[in-house]
JSON list of C-alpha atoms in Angstrom, two decimals:
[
{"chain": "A", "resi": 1, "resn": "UNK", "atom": "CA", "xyz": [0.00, 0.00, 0.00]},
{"chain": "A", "resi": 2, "resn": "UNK", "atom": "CA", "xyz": [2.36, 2.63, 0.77]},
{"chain": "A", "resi": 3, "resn": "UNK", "atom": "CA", "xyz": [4.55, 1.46, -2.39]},
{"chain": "A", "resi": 4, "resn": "UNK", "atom": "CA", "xyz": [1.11, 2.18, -4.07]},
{"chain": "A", "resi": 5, "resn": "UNK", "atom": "CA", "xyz": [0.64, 5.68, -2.71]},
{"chain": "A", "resi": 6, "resn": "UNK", "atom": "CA", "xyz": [4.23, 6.94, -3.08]},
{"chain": "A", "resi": 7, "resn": "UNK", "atom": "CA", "xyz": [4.04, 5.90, -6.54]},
{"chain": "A", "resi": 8, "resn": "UNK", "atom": "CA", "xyz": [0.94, 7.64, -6.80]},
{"chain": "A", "resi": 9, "resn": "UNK", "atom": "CA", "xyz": [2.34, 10.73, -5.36]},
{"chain": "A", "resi": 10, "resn": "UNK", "atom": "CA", "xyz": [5.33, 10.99, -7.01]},
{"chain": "A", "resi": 11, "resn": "UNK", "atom": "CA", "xyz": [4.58, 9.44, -10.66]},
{"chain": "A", "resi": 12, "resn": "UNK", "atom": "CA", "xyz": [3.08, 13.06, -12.24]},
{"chain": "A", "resi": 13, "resn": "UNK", "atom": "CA", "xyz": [6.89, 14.42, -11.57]},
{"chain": "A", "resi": 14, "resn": "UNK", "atom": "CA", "xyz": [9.33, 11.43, -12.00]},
{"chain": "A", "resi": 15, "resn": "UNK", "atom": "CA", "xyz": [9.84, 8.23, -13.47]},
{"chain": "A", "resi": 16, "resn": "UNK", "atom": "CA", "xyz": [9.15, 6.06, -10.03]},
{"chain": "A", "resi": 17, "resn": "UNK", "atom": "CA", "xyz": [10.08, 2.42, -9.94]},
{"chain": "A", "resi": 18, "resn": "UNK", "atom": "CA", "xyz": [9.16, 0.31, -7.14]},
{"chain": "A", "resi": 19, "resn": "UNK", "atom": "CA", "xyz": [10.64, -2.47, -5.76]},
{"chain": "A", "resi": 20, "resn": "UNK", "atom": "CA", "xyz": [9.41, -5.31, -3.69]},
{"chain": "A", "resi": 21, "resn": "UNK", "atom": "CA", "xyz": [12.58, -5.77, -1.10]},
{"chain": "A", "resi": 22, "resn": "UNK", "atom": "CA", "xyz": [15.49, -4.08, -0.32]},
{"chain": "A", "resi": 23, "resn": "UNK", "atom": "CA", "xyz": [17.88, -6.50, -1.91]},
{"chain": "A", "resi": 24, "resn": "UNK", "atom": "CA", "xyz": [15.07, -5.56, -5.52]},
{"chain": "A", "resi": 25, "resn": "UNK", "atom": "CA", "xyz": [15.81, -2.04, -4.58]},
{"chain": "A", "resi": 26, "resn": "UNK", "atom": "CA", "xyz": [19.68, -2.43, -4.29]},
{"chain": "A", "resi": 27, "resn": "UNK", "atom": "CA", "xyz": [19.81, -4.15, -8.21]},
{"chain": "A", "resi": 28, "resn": "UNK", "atom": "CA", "xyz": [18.15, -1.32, -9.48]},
{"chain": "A", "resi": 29, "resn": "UNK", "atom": "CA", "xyz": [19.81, 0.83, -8.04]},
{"chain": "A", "resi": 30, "resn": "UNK", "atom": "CA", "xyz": [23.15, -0.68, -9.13]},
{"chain": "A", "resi": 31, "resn": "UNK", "atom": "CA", "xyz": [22.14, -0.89, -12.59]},
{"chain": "A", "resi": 32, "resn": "UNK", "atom": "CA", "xyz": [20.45, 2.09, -13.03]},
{"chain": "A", "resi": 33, "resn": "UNK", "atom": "CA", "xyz": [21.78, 4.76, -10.36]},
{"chain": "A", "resi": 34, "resn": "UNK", "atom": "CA", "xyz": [18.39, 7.15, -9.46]},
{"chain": "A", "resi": 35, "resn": "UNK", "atom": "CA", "xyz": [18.26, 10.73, -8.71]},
{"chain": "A", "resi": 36, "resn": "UNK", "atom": "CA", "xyz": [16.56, 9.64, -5.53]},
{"chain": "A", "resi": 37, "resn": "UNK", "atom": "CA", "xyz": [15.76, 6.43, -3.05]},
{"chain": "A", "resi": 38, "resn": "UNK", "atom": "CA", "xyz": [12.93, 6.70, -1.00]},
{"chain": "A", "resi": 39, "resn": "UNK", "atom": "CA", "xyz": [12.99, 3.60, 1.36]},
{"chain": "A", "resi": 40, "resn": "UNK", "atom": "CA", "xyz": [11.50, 2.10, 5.00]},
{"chain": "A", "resi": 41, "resn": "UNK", "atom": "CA", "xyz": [13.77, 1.35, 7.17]},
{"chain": "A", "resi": 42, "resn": "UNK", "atom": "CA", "xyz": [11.51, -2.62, 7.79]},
{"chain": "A", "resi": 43, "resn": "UNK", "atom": "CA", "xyz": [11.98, -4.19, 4.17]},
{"chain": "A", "resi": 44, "resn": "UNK", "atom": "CA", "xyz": [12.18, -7.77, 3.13]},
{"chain": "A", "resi": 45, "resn": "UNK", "atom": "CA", "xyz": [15.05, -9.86, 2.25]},
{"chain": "A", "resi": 46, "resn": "UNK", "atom": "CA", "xyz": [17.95, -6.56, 3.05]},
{"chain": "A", "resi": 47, "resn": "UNK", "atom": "CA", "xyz": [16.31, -3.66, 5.52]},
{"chain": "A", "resi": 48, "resn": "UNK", "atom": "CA", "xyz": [15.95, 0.07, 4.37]},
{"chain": "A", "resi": 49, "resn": "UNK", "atom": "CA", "xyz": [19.80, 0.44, 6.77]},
{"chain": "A", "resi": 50, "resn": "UNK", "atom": "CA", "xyz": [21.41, -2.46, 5.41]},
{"chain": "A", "resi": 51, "resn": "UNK", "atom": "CA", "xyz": [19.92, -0.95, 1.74]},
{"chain": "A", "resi": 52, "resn": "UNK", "atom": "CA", "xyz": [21.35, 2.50, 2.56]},
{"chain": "A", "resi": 53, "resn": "UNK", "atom": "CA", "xyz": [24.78, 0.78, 3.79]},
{"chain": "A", "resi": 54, "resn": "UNK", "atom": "CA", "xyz": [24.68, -1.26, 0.82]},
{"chain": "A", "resi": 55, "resn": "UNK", "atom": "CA", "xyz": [24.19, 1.47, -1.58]},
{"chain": "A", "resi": 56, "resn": "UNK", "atom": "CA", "xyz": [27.11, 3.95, 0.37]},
{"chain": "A", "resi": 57, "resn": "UNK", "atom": "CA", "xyz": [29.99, 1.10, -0.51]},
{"chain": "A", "resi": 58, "resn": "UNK", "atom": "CA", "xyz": [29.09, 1.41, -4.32]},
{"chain": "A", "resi": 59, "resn": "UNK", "atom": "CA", "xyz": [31.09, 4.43, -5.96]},
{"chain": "A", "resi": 60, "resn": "UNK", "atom": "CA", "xyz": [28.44, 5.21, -8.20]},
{"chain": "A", "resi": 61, "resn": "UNK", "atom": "CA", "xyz": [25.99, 5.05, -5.94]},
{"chain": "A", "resi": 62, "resn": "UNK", "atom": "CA", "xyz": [27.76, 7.09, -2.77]},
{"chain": "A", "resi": 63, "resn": "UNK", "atom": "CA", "xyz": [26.04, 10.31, -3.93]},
{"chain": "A", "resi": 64, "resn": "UNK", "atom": "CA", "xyz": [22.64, 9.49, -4.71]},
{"chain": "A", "resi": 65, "resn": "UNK", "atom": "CA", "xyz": [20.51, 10.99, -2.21]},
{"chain": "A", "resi": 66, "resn": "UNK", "atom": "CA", "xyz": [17.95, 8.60, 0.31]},
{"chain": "A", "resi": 67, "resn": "UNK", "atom": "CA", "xyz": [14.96, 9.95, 1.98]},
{"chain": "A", "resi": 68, "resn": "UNK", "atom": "CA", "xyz": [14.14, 7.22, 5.13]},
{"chain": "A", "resi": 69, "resn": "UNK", "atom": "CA", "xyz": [10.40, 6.89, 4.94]},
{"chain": "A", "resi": 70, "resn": "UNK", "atom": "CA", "xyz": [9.17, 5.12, 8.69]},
{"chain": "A", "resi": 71, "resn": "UNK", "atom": "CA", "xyz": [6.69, 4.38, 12.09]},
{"chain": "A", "resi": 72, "resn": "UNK", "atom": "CA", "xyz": [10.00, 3.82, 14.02]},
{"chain": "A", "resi": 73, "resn": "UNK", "atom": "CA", "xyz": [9.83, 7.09, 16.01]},
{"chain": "A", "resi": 74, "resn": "UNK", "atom": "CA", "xyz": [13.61, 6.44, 17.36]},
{"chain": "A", "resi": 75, "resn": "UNK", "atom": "CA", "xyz": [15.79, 9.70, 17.94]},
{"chain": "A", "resi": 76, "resn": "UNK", "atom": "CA", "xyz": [18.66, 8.17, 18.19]},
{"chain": "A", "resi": 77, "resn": "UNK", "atom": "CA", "xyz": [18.21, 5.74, 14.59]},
{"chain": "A", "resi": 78, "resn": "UNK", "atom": "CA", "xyz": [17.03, 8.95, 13.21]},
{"chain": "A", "resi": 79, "resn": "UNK", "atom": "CA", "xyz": [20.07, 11.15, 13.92]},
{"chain": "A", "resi": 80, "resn": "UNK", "atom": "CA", "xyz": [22.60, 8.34, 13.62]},
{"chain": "A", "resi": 81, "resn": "UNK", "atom": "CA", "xyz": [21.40, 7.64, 9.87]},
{"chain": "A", "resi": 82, "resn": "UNK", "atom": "CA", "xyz": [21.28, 11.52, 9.50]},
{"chain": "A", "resi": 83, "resn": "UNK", "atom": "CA", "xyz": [24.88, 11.64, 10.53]},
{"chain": "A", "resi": 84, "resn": "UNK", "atom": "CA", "xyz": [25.95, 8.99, 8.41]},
{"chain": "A", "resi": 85, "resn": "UNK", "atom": "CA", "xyz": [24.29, 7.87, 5.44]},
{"chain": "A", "resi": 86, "resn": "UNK", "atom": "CA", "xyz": [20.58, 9.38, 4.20]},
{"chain": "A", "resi": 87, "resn": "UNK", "atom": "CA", "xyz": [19.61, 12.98, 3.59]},
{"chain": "A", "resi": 88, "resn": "UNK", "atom": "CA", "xyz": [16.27, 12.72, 5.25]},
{"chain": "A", "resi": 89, "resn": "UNK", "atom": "CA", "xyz": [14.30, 10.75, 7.48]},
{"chain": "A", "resi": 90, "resn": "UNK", "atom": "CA", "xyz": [10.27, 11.16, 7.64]},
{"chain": "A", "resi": 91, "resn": "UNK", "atom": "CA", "xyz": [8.01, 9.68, 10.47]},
{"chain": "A", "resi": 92, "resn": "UNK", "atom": "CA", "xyz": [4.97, 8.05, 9.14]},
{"chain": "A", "resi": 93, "resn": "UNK", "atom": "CA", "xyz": [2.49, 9.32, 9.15]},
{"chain": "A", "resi": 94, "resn": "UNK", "atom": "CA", "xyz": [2.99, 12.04, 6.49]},
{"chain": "A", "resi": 95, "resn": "UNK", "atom": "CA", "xyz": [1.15, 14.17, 3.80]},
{"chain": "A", "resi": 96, "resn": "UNK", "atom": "CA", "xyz": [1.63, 13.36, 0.10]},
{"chain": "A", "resi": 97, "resn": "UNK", "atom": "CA", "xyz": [2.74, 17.55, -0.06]},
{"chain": "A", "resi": 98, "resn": "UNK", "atom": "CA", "xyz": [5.18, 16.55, 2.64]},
{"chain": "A", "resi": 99, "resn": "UNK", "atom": "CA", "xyz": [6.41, 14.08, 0.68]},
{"chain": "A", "resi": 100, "resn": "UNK", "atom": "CA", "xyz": [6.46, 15.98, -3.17]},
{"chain": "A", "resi": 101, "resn": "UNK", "atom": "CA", "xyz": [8.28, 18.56, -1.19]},
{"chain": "A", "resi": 102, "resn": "UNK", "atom": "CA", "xyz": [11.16, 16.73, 0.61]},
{"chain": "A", "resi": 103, "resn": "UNK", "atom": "CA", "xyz": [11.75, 14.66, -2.78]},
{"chain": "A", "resi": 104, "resn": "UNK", "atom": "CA", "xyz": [12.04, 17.73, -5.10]},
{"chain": "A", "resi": 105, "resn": "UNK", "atom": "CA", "xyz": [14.45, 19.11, -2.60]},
{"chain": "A", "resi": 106, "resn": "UNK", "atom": "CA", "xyz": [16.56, 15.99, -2.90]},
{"chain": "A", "resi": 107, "resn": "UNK", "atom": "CA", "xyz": [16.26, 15.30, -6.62]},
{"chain": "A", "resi": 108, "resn": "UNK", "atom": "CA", "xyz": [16.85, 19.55, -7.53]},
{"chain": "A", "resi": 109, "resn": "UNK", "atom": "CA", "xyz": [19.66, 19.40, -4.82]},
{"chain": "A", "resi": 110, "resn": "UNK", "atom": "CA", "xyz": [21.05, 16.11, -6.90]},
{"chain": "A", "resi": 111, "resn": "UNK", "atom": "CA", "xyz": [20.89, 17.43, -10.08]},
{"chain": "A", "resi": 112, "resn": "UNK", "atom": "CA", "xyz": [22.35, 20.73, -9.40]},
{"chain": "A", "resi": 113, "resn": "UNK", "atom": "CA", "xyz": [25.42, 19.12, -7.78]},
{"chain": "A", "resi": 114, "resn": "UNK", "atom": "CA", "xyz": [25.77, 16.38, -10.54]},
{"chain": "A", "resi": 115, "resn": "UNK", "atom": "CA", "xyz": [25.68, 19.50, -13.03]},
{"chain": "A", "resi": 116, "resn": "UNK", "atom": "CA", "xyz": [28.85, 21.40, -10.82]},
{"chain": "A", "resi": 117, "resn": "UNK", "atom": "CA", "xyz": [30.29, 17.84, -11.20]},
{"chain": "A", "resi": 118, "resn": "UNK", "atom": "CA", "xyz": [29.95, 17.44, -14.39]},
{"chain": "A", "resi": 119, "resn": "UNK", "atom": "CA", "xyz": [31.26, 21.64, -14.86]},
{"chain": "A", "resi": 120, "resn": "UNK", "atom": "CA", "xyz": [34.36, 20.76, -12.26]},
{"chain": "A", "resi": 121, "resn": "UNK", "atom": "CA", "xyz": [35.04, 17.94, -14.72]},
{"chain": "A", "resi": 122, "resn": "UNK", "atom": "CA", "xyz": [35.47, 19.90, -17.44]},
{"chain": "A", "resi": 123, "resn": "UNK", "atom": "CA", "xyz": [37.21, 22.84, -15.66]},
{"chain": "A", "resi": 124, "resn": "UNK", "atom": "CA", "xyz": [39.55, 20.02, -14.56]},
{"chain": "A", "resi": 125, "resn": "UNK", "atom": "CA", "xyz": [39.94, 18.88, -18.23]},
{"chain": "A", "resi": 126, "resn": "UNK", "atom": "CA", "xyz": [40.29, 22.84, -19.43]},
{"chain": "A", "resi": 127, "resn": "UNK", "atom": "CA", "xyz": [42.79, 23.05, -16.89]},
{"chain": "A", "resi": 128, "resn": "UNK", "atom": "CA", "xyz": [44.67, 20.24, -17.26]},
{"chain": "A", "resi": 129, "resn": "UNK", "atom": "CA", "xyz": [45.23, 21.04, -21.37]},
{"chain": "A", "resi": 130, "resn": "UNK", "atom": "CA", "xyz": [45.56, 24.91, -20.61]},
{"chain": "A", "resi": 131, "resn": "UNK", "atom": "CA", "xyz": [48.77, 23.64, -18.06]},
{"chain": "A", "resi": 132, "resn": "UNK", "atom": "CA", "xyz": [49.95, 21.50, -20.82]},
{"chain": "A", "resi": 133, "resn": "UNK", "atom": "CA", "xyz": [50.13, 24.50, -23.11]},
{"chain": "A", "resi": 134, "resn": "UNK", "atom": "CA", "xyz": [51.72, 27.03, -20.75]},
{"chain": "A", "resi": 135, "resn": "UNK", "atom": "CA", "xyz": [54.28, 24.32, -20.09]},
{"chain": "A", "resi": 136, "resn": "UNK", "atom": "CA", "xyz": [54.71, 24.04, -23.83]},
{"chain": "A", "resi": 137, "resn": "UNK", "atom": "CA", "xyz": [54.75, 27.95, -24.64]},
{"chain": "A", "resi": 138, "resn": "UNK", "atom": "CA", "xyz": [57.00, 28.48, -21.17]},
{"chain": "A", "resi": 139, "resn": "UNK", "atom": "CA", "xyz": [59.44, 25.90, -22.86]},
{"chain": "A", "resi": 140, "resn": "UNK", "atom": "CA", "xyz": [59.51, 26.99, -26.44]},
{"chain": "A", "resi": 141, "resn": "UNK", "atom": "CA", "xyz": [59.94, 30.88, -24.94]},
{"chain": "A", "resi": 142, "resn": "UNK", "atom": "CA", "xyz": [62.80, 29.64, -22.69]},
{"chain": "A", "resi": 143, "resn": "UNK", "atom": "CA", "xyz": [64.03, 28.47, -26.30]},
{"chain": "A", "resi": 144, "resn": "UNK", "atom": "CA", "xyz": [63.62, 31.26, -27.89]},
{"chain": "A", "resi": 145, "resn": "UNK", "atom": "CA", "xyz": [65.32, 33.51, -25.06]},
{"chain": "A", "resi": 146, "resn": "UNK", "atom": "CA", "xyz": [68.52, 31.28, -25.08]},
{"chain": "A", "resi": 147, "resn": "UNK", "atom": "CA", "xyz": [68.93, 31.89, -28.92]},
{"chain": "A", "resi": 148, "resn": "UNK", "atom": "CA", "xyz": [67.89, 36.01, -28.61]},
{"chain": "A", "resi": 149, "resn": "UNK", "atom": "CA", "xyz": [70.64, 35.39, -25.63]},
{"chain": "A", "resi": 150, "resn": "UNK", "atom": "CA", "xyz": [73.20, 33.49, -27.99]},
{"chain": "A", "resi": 151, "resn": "UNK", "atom": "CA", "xyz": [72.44, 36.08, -31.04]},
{"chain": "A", "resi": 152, "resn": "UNK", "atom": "CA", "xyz": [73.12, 39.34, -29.06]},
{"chain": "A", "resi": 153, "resn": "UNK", "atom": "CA", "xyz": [76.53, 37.56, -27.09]},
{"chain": "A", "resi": 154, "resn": "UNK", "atom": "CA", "xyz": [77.63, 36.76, -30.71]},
{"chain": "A", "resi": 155, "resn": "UNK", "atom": "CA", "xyz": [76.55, 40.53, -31.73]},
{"chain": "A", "resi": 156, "resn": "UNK", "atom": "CA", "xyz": [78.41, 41.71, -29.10]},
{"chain": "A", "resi": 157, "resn": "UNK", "atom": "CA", "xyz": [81.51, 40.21, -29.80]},
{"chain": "A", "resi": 158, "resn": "UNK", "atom": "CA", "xyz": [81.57, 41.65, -33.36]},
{"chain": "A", "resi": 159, "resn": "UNK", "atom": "CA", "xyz": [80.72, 44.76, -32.34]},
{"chain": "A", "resi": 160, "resn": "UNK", "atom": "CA", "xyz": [83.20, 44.74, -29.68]},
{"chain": "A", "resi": 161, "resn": "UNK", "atom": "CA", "xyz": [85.83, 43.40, -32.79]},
{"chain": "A", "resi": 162, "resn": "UNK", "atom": "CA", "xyz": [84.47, 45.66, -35.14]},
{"chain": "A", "resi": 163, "resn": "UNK", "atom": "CA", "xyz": [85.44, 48.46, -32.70]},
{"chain": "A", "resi": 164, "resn": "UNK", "atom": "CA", "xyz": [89.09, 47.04, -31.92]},
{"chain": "A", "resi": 165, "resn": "UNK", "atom": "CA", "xyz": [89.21, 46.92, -36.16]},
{"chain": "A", "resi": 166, "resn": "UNK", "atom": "CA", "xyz": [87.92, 50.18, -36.09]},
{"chain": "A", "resi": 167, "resn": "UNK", "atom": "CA", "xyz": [90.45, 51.58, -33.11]},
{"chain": "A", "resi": 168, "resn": "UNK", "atom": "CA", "xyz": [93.53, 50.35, -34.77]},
{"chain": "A", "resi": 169, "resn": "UNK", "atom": "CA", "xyz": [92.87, 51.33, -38.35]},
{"chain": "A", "resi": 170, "resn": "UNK", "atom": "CA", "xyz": [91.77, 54.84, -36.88]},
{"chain": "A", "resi": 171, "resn": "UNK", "atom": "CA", "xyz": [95.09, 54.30, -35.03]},
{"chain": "A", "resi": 172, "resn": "UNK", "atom": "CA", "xyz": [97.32, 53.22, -37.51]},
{"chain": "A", "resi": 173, "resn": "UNK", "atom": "CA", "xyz": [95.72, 56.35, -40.17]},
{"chain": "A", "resi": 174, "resn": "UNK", "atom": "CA", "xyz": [96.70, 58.97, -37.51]},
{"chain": "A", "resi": 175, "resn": "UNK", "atom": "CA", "xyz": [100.08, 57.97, -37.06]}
]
């Protein structure tokens, strides 16, 4: 039933998929990574905890945000996961606005932080060629200073014998 009415809730606004168990839940999610899990923490076959535990070892799947959905009134549950793993944790009973309203938090906070990712990413890409090219153009400068360097010590030196030509034939006609 509440599969049923969370579907129902949410379906007008995303593409829901329900799942039977928590160990159901964990394949999909491993095969198709969500912008959002809602789970109860009292599933069958792998709890909503052992679910969100599950789903924090995965990489791919460390970032995707959880909303807790349960009757257990437990403080102490309900901060621990908050600490650790899930971005929010609702006490049944609950409103179907409550519940459009906490997941478009999650999902818009999700997507704006997999765009800045995605952005970082190709900052990091941007970067990474725009410090191979200053390394490049710092080299081939370096280059070119060591041969303006070599050209005006070899101009120097035949201006400096040009003079000495010039001193002793200036020399020699005054004599």
């Amino acid at each position: 039933d509440m599969r049923r009415f969370i579907t129902d809730v949410l379906a007008a606004d995303y593409n829901v998929i329900g799942a039977a168990d928590g160990a159901q839940a964990l394949a999909c999610a491993l095969a198709d990574p969500p912008d959002l899990v809602i789970t109860d923490l009292m599933l069958p076959k792998l709890g909503g905890d052992q679910l969100v535990a599950e789903m924090r070892s995965v990489p791919h799947l460390m970032a995707v945000p959880v909303l807790v959905l349960s009757a257990k009134g437990d403080e102490a549950l309900r901060a621990r996961l908050l600490a650790e793993s899930v971005q929010d944790y609702v006490t049944k009973p609950f409103s179907a606005h409550e519940l459009r309203a906490r997941a478009h938090n999650l999902v818009t906070m999700k997507r704006a932080r997999d765009a800045l990712q995605r952005e970082l990413a190709s900052q990091s890409v941007d970067l990474s060629e725009l410090t191979r090219d200053l390394i490049a153009n710092q080299r081939a400068l370096q280059r070119s200073m060591d041969a303006l360097l070599e050209s005006e010590h070899r101009w120097r030196a035949e201006s400096a014998r040009a003079k000495t030509l010039c001193h002793f034939e200036g020399s020699a006609a005054t004599r």
